[in-house]
CSV table of C-alpha atoms in Angstrom, one decimal:
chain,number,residue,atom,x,y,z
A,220,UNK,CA,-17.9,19.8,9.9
A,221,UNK,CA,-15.8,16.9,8.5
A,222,UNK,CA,-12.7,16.7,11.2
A,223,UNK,CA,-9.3,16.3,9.3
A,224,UNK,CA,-7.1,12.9,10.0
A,225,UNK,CA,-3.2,13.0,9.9
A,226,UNK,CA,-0.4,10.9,10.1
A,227,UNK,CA,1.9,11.7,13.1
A,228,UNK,CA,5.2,9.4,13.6
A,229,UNK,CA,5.0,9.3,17.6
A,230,UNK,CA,3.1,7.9,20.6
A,231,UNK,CA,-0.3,9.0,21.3
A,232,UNK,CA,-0.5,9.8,25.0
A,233,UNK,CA,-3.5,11.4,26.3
A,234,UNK,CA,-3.0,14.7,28.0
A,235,UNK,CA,-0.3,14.6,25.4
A,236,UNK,CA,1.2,17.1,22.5
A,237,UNK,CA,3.0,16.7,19.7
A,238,UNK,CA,5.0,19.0,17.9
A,239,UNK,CA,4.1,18.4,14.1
A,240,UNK,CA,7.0,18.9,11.3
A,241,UNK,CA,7.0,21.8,9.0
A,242,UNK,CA,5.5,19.8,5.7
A,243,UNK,CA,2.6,18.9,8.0
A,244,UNK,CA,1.9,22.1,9.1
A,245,UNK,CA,1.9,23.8,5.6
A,246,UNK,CA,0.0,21.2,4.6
A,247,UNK,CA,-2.5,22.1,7.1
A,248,UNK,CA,-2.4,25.8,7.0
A,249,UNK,CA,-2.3,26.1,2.9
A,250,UNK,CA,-3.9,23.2,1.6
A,251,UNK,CA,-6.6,22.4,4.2
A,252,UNK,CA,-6.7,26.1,5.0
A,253,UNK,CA,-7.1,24.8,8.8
A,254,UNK,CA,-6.9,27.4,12.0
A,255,UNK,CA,-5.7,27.3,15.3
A,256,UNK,CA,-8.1,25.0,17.7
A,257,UNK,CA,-9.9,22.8,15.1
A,258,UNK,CA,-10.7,19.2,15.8
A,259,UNK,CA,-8.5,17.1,14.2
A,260,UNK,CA,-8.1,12.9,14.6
A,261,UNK,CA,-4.6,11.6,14.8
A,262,UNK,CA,-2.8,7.9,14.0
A,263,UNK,CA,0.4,6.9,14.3
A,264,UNK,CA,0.6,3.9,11.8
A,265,UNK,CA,1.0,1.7,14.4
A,266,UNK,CA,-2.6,0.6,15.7
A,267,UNK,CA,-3.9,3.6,17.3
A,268,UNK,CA,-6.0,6.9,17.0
A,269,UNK,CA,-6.2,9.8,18.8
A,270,UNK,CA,-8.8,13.1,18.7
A,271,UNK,CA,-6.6,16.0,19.2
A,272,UNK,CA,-6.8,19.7,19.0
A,273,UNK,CA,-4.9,22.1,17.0
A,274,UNK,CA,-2.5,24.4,17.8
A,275,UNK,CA,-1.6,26.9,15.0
A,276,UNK,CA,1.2,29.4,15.3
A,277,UNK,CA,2.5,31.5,12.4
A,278,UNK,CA,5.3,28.6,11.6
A,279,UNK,CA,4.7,26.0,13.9
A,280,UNK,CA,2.2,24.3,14.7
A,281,UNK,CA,1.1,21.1,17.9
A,282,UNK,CA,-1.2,19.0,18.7
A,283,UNK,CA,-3.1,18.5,22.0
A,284,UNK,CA,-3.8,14.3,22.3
A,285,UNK,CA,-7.3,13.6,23.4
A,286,UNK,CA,-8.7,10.4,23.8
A,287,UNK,CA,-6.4,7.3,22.4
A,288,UNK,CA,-8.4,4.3,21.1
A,289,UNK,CA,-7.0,0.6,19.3
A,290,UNK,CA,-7.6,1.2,15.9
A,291,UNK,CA,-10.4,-1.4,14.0
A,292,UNK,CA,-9.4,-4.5,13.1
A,293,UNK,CA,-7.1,-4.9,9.6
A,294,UNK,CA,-8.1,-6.8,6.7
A,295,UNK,CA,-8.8,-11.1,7.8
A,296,UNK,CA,-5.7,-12.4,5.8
A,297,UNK,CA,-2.4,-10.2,5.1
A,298,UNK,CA,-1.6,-9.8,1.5
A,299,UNK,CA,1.7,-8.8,-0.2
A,300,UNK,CA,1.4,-7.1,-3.0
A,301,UNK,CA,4.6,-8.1,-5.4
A,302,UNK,CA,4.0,-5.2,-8.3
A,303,UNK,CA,6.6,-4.9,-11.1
A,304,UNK,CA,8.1,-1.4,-11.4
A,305,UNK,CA,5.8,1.1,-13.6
A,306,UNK,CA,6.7,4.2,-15.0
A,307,UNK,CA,5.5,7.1,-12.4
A,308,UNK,CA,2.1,7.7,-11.7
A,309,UNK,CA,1.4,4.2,-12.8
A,310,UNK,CA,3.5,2.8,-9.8
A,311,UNK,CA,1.9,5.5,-7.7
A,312,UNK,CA,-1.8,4.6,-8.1
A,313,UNK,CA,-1.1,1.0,-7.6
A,314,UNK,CA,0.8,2.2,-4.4
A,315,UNK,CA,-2.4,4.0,-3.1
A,316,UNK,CA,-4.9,1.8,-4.3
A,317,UNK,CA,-3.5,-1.2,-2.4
A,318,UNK,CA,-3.4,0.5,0.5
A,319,UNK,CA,-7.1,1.7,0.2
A,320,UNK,CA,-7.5,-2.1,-0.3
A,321,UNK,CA,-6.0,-3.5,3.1
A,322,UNK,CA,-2.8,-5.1,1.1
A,323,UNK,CA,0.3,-5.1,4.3
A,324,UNK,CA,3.0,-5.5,2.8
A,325,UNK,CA,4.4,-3.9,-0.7
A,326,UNK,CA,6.8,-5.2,-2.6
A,327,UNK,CA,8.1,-3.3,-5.3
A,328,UNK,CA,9.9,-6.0,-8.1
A,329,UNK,CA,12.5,-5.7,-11.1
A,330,UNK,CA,11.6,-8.0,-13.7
A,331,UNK,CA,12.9,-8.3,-17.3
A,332,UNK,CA,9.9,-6.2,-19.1
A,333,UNK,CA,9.9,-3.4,-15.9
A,334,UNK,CA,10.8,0.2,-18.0
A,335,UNK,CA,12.0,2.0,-14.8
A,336,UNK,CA,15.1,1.3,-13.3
A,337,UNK,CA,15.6,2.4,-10.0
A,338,UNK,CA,19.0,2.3,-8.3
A,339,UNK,CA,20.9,4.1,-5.1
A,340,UNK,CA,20.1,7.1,-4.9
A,341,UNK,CA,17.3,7.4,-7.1
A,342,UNK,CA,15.4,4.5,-5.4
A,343,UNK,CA,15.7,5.6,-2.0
A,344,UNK,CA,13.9,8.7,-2.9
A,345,UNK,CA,11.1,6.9,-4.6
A,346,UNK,CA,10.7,5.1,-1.6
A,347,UNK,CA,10.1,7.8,0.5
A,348,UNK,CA,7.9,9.5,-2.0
A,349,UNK,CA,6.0,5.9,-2.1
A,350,UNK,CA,5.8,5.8,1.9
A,351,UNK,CA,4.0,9.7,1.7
A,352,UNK,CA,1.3,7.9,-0.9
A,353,UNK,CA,0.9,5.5,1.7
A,354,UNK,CA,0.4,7.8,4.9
A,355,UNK,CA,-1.9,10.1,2.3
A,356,UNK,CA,-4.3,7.4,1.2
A,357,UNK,CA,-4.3,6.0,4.7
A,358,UNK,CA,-5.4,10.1,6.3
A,359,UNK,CA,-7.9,9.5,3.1
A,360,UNK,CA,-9.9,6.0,4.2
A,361,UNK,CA,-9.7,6.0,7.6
A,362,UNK,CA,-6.9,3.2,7.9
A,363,UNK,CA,-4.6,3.3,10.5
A,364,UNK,CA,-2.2,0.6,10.6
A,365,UNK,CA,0.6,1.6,7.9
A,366,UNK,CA,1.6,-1.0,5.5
A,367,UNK,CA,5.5,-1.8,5.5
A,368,UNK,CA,6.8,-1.3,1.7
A,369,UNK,CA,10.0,-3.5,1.0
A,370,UNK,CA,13.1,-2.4,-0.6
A,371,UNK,CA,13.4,-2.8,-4.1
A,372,UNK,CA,14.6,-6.5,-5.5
A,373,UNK,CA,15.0,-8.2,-8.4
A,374,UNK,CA,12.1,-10.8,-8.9
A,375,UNK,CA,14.8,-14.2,-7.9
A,376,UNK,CA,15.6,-12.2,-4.7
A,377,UNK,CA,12.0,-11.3,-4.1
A,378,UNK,CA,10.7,-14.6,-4.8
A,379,UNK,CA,13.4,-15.7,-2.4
A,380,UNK,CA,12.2,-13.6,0.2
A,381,UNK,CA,8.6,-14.7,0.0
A,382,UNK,CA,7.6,-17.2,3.1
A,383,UNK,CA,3.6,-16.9,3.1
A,384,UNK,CA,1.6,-19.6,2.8
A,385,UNK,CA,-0.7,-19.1,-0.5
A,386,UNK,CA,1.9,-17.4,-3.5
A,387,UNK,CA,0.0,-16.5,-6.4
A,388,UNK,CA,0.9,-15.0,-10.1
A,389,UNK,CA,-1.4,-13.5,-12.7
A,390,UNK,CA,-0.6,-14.7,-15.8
A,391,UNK,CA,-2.8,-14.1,-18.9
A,392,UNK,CA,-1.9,-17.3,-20.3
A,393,UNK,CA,-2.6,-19.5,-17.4
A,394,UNK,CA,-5.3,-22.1,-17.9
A,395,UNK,CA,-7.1,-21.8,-14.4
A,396,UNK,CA,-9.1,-18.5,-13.5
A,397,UNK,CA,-8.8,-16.9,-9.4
A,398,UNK,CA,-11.9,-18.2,-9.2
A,399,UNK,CA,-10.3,-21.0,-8.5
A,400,UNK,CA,-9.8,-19.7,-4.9
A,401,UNK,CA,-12.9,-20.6,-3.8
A,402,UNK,CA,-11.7,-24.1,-3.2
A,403,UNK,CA,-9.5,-23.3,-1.3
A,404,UNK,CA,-9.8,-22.6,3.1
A,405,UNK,CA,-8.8,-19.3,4.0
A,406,UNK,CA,-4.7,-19.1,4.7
A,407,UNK,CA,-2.8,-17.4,6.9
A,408,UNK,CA,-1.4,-15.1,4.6
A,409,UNK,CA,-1.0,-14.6,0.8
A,410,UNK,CA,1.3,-13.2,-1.5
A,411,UNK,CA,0.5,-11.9,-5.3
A,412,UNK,CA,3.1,-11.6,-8.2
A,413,UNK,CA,1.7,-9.0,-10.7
A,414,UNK,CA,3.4,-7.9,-14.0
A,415,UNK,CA,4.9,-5.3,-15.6
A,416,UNK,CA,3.8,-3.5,-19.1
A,417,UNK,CA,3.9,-6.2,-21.2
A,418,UNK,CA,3.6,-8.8,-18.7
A,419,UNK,CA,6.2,-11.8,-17.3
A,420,UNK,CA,7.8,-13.8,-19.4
A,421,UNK,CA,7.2,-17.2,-19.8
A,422,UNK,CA,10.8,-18.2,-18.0
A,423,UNK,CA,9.7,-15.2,-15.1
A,424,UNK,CA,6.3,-17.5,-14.6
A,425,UNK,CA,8.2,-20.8,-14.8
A,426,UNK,CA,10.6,-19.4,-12.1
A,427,UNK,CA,7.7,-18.1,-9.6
A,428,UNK,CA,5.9,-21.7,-10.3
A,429,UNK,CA,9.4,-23.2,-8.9
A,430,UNK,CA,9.0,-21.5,-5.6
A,431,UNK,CA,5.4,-22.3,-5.0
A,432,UNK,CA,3.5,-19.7,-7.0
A,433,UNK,CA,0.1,-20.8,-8.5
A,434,UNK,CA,-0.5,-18.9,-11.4
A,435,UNK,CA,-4.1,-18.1,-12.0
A,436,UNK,CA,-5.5,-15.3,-14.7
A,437,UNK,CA,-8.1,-12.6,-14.5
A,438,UNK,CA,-10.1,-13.7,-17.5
A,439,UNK,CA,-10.1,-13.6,-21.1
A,440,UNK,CA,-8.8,-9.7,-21.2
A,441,UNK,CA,-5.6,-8.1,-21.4
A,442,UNK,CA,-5.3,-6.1,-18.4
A,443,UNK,CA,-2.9,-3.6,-17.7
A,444,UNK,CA,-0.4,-3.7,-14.9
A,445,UNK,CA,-2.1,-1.4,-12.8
A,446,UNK,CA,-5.4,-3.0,-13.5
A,447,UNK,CA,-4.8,-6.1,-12.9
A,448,UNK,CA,-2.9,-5.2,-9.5
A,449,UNK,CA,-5.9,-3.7,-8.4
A,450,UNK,CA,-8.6,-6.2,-9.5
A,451,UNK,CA,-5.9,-9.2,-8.4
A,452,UNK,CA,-6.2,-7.6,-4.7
A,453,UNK,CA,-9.4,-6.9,-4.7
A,454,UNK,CA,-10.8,-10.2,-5.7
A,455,UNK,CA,-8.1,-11.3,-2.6
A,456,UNK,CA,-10.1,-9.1,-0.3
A,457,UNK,CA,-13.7,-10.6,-1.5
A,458,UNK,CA,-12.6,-14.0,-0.9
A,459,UNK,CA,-10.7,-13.7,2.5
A,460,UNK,CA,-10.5,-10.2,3.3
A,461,UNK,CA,-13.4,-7.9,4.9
A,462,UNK,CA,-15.0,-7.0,1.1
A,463,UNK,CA,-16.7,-10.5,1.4
């Protein structure tokens, strides 16, 4: 039988419990149709991982901690992922497939061609909805350090913000391929600037080249954003991560 993982935001101590919140539980009872004393494994986002045992009551519901062990080692270099916003799902799949991909850090980006606007009120709530895609596709492949997600910036103040060693952008009209990567040792971190629909403009490029960012393209197609976010991290991952 395939034991269940979830996300808990607490310590793991063994001879523990934890009391889980009432989303978690429903989510448990309803959609994994669990039941009271199943195996379950337990992370807390912050390097470790627990086997527990459930404890299902008719609204509440605990866990009892088991053995605590380090989680595996993360990906060899951190990556930021800078992805320009995209209209719902789109945003949402990059979200989750970064994660699946060992990126660390996401940073979400206004540029001049991003459709969605998010401000206030409205982009606090789609950072806690992005967070939840986060802790779901980690419960889904076995990750359990949680990548941090930034708050939402304008590309000058994100570019700003950006202190790795290695910044990269994808730009279809760049003359040198990622390839290109393979000449270079592996860093201590890197950062990549992906797109919008419809791309960066040529002044958004000219800015990230200011402030160190190599821009490199994917090949002779036009990917979309989310494509292109994926592939661009991926190829990251081959060439310094643990896909190589």
């Amino acid at each position: 039988m395939r034991v269940r993982r979830i996300f808990v935001d607490a310590e793991l101590d063994p001879g523990g419990s934890i009391d889980l919140p009432s989303d978690t539980v429903n989510y448990l009872r309803n959609v994994l149709r669990l039941r009271d004393g199943q195996p379950l494994e337990v992370f807390n986002g912050r390097g470790l991982r627990a086997s527990a045992t459930l404890s299902l009551g008719r609204r509440e519901a605990t866990v009892a901690i088991g053995s605590v062990t380090e989680s595996p080692g993360e990906a060899v270099v951190p990556i930021t992922l800078m992805a320009a916003l995209a209209k719902g799902e789109k945003m949402e799949l990059v979200i989750q497939k970064a994660v699946e991909l060992g990126v660390t850090t996401i940073a979400p980006v206004e540029t001049e061609r991003s459709v969605l606007e998010l401000k206030g009120n409205r982009a606090e709530k789609r950072l806690v909805r992005w967070r939840q895609i986060m802790i779901n596709a980690c419960e889904q492949c076995g990750r359990d350090i949680l990548p941090t997600i930034e708050p939402i910036r304008s590309l000058a103040e994100s570019l700003a913000a950006t202190d790795v060693p290695v910044r990269l952008v994808l730009d279809p009209r760049a003359e040198r391929p990622m390839t290109d990567l393979r000449e270079l040792p592996r860093p201590e971190g890197v950062a990549l600037l992906v797109g919008p629909e419809g791309g960066l403009t040529e002044e958004e490029v000219a800015r990230a080249g200011e402030q160190g960012f190599r821009a490199l393209t994917l090949g002779p197609r036009i990917l979309r954003a989310e494509t292109a976010a994926i592939t661009g991290v991926a190829v990251l991952q081959y060439q310094w991560g643990d896909l190589g």
